[in-house]
Coordinates of C-alpha atoms and ligand atoms in Angstrom, one line a residue:
X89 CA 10.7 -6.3 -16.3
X90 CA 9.2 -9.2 -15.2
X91 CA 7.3 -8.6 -11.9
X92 CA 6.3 -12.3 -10.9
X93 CA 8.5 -13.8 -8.3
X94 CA 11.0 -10.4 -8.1
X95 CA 12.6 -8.2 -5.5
X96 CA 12.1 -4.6 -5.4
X97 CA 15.3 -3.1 -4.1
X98 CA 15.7 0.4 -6.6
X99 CA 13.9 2.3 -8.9
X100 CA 17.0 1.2 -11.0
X101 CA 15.4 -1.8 -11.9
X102 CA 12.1 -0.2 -13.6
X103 CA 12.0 0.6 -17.6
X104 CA 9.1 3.5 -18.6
X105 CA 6.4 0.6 -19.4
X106 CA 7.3 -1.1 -15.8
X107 CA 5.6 2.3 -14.2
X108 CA 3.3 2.4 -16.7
X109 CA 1.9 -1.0 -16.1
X110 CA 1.8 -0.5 -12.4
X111 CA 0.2 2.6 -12.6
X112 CA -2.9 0.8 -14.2
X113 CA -2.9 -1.8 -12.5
X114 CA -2.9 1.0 -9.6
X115 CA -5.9 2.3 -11.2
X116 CA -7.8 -1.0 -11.1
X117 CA -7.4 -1.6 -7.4
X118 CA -9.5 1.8 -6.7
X119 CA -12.5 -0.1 -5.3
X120 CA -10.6 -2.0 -3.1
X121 CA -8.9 0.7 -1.7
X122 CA -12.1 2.6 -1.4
X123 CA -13.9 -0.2 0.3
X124 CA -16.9 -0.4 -2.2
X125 CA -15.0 -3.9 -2.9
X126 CA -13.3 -6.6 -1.5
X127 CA -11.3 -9.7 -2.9
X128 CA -9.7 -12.6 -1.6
X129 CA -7.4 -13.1 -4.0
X130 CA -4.6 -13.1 -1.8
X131 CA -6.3 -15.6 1.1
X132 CA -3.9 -17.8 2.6
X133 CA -1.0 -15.5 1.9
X134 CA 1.2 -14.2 4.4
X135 CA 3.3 -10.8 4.1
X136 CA 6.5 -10.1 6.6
X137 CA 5.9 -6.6 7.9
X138 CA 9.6 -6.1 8.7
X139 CA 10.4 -2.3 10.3
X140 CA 13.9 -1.7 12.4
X141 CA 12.9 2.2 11.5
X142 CA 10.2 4.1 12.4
X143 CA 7.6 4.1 10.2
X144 CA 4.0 4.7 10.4
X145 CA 2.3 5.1 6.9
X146 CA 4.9 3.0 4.9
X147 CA 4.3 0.2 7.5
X148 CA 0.7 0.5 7.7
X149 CA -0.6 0.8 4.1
X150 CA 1.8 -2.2 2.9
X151 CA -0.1 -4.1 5.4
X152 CA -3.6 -2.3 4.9
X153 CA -3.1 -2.9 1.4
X154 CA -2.0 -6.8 1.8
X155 CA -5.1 -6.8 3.7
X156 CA -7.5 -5.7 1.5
X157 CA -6.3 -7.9 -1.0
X158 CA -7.3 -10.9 1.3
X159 CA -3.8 -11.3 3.0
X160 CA -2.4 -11.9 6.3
X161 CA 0.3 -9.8 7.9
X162 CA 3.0 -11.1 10.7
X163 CA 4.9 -7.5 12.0
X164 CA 8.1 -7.4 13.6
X165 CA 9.0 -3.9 14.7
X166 CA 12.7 -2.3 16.4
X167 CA 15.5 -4.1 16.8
X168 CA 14.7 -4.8 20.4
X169 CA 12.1 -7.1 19.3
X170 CA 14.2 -9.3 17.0
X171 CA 17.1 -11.6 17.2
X172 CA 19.1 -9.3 15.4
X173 CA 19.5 -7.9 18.8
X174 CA 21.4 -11.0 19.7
X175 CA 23.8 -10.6 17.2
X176 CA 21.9 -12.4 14.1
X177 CA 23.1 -11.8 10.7
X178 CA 20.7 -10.7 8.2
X179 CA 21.7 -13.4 6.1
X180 CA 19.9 -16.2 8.7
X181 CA 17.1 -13.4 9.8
X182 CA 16.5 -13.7 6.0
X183 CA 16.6 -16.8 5.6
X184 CA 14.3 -18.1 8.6
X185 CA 11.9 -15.5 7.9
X186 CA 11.5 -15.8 4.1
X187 CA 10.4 -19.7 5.4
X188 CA 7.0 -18.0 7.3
X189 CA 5.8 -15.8 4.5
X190 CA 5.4 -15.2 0.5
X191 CA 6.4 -11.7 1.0
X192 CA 8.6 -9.8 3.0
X193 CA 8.6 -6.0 3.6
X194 CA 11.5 -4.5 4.9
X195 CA 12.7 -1.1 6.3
X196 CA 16.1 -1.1 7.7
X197 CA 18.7 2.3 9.0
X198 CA 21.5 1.1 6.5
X199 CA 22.0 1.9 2.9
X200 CA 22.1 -2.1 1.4
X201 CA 20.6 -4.0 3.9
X202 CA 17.4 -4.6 2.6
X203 CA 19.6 -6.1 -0.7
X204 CA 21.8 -7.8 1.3
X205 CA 18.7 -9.4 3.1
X206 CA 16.9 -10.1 -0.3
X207 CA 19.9 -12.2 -1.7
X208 CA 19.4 -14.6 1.2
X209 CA 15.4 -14.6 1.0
X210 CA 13.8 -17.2 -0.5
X211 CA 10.5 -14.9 -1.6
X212 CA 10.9 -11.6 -3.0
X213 CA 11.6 -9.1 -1.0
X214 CA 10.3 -5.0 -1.2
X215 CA 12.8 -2.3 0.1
X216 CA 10.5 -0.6 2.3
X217 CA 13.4 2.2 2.8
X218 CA 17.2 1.4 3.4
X219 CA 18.8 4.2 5.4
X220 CA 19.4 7.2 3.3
X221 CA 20.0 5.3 -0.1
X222 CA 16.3 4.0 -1.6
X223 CA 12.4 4.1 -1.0
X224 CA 11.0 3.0 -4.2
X225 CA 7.3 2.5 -3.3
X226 CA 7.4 6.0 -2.1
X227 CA 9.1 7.0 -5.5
X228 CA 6.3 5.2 -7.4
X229 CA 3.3 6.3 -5.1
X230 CA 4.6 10.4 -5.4
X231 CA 4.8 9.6 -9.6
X232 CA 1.4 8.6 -9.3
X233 CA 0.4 11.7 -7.4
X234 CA 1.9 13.9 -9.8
X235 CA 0.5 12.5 -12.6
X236 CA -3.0 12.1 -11.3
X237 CA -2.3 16.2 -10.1
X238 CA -1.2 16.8 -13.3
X239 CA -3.8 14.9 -15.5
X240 CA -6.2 17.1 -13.5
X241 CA -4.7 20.0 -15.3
X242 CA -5.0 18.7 -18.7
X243 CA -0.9 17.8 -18.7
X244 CA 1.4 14.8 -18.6
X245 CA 4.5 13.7 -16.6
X246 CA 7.1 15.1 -19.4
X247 CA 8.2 19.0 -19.2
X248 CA 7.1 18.6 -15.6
X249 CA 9.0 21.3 -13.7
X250 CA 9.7 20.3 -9.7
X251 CA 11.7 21.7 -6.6
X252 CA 12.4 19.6 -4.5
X253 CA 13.4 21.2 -0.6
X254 CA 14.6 20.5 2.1
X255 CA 17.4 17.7 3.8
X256 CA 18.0 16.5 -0.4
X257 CA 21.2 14.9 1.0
X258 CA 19.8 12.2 3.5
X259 CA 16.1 12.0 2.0
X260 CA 15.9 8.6 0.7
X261 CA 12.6 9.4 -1.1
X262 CA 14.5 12.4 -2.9
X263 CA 16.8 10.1 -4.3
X264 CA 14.4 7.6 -5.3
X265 CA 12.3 9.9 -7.1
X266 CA 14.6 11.8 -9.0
X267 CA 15.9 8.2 -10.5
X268 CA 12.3 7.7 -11.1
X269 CA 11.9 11.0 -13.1
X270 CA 15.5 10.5 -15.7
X271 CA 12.5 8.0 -16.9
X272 CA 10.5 10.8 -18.2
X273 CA 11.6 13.6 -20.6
X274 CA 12.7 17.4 -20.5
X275 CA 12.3 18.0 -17.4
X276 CA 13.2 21.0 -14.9
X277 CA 14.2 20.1 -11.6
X278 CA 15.2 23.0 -8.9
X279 CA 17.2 21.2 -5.7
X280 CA 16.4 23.4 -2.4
X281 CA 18.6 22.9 0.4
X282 CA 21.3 24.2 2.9
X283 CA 24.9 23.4 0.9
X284 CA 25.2 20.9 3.2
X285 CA 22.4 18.5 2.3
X286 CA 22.4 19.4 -1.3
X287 CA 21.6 16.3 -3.4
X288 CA 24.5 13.8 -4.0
X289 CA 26.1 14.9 -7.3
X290 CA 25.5 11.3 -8.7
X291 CA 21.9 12.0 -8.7
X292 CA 21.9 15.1 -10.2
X293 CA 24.6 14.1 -13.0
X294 CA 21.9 11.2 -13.9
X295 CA 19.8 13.5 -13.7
X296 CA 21.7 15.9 -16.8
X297 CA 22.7 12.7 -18.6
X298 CA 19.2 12.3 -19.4
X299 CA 18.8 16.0 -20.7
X300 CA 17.2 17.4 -17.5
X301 CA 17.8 20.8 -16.5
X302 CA 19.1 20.9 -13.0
X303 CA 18.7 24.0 -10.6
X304 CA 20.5 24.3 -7.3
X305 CA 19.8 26.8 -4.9
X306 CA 19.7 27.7 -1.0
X307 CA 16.6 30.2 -1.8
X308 CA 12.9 28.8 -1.0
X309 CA 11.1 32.1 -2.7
X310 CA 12.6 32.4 -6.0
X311 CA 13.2 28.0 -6.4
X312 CA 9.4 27.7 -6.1
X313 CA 8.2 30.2 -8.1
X314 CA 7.6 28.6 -11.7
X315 CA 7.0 25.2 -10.6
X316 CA 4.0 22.5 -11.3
X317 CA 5.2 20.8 -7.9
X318 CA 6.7 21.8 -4.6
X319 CA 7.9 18.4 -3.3
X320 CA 8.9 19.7 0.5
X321 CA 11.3 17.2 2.7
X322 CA 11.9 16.9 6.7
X323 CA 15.4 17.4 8.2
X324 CA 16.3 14.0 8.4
X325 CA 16.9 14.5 11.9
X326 CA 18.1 10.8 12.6
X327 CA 21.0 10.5 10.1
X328 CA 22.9 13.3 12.2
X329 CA 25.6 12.8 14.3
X330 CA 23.5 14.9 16.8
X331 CA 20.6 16.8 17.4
X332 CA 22.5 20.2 17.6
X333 CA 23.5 19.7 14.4
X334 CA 20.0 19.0 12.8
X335 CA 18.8 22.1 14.5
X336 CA 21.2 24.4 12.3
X337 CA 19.1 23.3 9.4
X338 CA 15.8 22.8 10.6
X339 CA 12.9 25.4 9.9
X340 CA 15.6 26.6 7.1
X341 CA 12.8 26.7 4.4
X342 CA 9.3 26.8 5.9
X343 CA 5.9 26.8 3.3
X344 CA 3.3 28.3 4.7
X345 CA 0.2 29.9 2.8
X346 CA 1.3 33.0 2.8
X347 CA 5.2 31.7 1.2
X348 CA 2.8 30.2 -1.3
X349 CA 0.3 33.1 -2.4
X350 CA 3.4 35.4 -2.3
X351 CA 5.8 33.4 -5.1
X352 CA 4.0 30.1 -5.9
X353 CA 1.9 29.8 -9.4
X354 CA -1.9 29.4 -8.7
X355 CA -2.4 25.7 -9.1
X356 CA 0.7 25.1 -8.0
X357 CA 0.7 21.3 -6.4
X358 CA 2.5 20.8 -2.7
X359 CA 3.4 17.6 -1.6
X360 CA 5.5 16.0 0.7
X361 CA 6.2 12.4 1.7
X362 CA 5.5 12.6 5.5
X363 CA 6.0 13.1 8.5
X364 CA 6.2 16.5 8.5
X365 CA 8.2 18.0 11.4
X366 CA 5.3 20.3 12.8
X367 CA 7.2 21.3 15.9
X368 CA 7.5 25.4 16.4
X369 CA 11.3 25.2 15.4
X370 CA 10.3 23.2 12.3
X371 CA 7.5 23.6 10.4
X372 CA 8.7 23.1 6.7
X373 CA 5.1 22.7 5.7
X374 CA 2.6 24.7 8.0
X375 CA -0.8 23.7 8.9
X376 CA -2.0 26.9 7.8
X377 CA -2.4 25.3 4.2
X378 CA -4.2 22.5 5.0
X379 CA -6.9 24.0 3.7
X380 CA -5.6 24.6 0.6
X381 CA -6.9 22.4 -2.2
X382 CA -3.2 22.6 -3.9
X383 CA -2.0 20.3 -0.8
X384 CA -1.4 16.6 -1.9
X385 CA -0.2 15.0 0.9
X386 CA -2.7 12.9 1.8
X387 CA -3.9 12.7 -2.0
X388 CA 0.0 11.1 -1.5
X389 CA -1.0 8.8 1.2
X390 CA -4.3 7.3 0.1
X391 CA -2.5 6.5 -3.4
X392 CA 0.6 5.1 -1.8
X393 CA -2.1 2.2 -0.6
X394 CA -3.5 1.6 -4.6
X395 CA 0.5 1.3 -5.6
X396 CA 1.7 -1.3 -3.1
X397 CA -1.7 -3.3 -3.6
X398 CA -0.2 -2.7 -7.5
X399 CA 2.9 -4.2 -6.1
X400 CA 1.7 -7.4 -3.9
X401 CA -0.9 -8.4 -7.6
X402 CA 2.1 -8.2 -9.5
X403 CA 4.9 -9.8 -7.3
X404 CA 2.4 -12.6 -6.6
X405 CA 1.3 -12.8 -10.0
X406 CA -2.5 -12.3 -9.5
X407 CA -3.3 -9.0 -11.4
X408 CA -5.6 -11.1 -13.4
X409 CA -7.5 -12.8 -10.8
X410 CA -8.1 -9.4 -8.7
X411 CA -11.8 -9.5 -10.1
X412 CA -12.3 -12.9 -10.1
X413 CA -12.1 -12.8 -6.2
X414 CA -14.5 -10.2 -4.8
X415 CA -17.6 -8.7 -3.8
X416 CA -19.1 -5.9 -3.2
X417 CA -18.7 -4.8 0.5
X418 CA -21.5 -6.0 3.2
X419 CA -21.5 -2.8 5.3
X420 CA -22.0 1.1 4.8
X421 CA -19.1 2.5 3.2
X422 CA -18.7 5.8 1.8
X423 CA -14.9 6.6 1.5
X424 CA -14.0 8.4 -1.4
X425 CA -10.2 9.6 -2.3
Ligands
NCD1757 C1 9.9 9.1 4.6 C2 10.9 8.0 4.9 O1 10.8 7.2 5.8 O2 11.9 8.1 4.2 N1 8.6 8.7 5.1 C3 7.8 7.9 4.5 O3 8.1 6.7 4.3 N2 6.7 8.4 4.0 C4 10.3 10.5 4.8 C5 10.7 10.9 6.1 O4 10.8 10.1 7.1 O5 11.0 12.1 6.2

């Protein structure tokens, strides 16, 4: 594809070299991210931090990593604050807004909006997560862990085997990443969850048409026990009609170390796009293995920077002139990923 000037709406719209390319160009930014560098390349530029979700990681590193490429961030969070309170379309939010930046981030509760909004922006426009449909940055930042997890153990993305647990229904990074993976070949995917939140069937028939082998189950023990990722999900606790109703499904499958060292393969990577739910009736991923060198969440979290400062270079057509623009850092810095 070609990345200069375009919208990211949907993991749809990325061939196998698209991923590729970011993915290096991912790579590159590691001294930016890491603070042993920093460049200017994006100074003068402005990114719209749009949120009418709750977000806190999503929201943050698009505008940490905007940062640390030299850019400026203008954030409008919640409805409340916003004229769309007032009964503003997103058509003239769009296009008023698209006038103050050169980039526009946008997380909104309904499947489409953030499409609907980019058709009426006049810069490109990055689907920061639309309701329950697409979260393509998390899609790409969670490919990026498993390859990097994977590369550690000598193996590539193809004949990965996953399960995936938890609300698969309403999980907009679910759905984004197993569009991601029909990229990649013979792969086994196990789908965890209560009947109820079981994966829409158009995402696993994509899923088969590209000659995946597609598991469903309602059982967390046996699902998880000959897999080279457990990608653990949240009860998606605001797309029910209730609370009382996410209640029947939360703690369902709970991951703790001893789950793990029971059925799980040694080596056996855990991930999980955060927040997880660690309230006593939840708990789908317990504390107890944060200790465990297996756990990539925040392996998930640092990367999800290097991706979307991946993203802003290519969008705004800098990937070359990264270099060109920076420094080594004045202070003491040690971070390391
Ligand atoms: C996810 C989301 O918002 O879809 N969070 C995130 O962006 N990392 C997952 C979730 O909220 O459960």
């Amino acid at each position: 594809m070609q990345f200069a000037g375009s919208h990211i709406l949907s993991v749809h719209q990325f061939e196998r070299a698209d991923v590729e390319r970011i993915f290096s160009v991912a790579d590159d930014m590691l001294p930016y991210a890491q603070r042993s560098r920093v460049t200017k390349v994006l100074d003068g530029a402005i990114l719209g931090s749009m949120f009418f979700e709750p977000s806190t990681r999503t929201r943050v590193s698009f505008g940490s990593a905007f940062n640390m490429l030299g850019g400026e961030v203008r954030e409008t969070t919640g409805f409340e604050n916003s004229a769309i309170a007032k009964g503003e379309s997103l058509y003239d939010t769009a296009r008023v807004l698209s006038g103050y930046s050169d980039v526009i981030v946008m997380r909104h509760p309904t499947p489409g909006s953030v499409s609907e909004f980019a058709a009426a922006s006049r810069v490109p426009v990055i689907n920061g997560g639309d309701g329950s449909n697409e979260h393509p940055s998390q899609a790409l930042l969670d490919l990026y862990t498993i390859k990097s997890e994977l590369a550690a153990r000598g193996r590539g993305i193809d004949q990965l085997r996953i399960a995936m647990v938890g609300d698969l229904r309403h999980g907009r990074t679910v759905h984004s990443l197993c569009k991601l993976l029909c990229l990649f070949n013979d792969l086994q995917v196990v789908l965890v969850s209560p009947e109820e939140l079981s994966m829409p069937a158009e995402i696993v028939e994509e899923l088969r048409t590209q000659g995946h082998a597609v598991l469903e189950s309602d059982v967390l023990e046996e699902s998880i026990a000959h897999v080279d990722i457990v990608y653990s999900t949240r009860i998606q606790e605001e797309r029910f009609a209730s609370q009382e109703e996410a209640d029947l499904y939360r703690g369902r499958f709970r991951l703790n170390q001893s789950v793990y060292t029971s059925h799980c393969e040694p080596n056996t990577v855990i991930m999980h796009p955060l927040p997880r739910d660690s309230r006593d009736n939840a708990r789908e991923l317990d504390d107890d293995l944060n200790d465990n060198p297996n756990l990539a969440i925040f392996r998930q979290t640092d990367n999800g920077v290097l991706v979307r400062m991946a993203l802003f270079v290519l969008i705004l057509d800098v990937a070359d002139q990264v270099d060109q623009h920076a420094r080594d850092v004045n202070w003491y810095t040690q971070r390391r990923f």
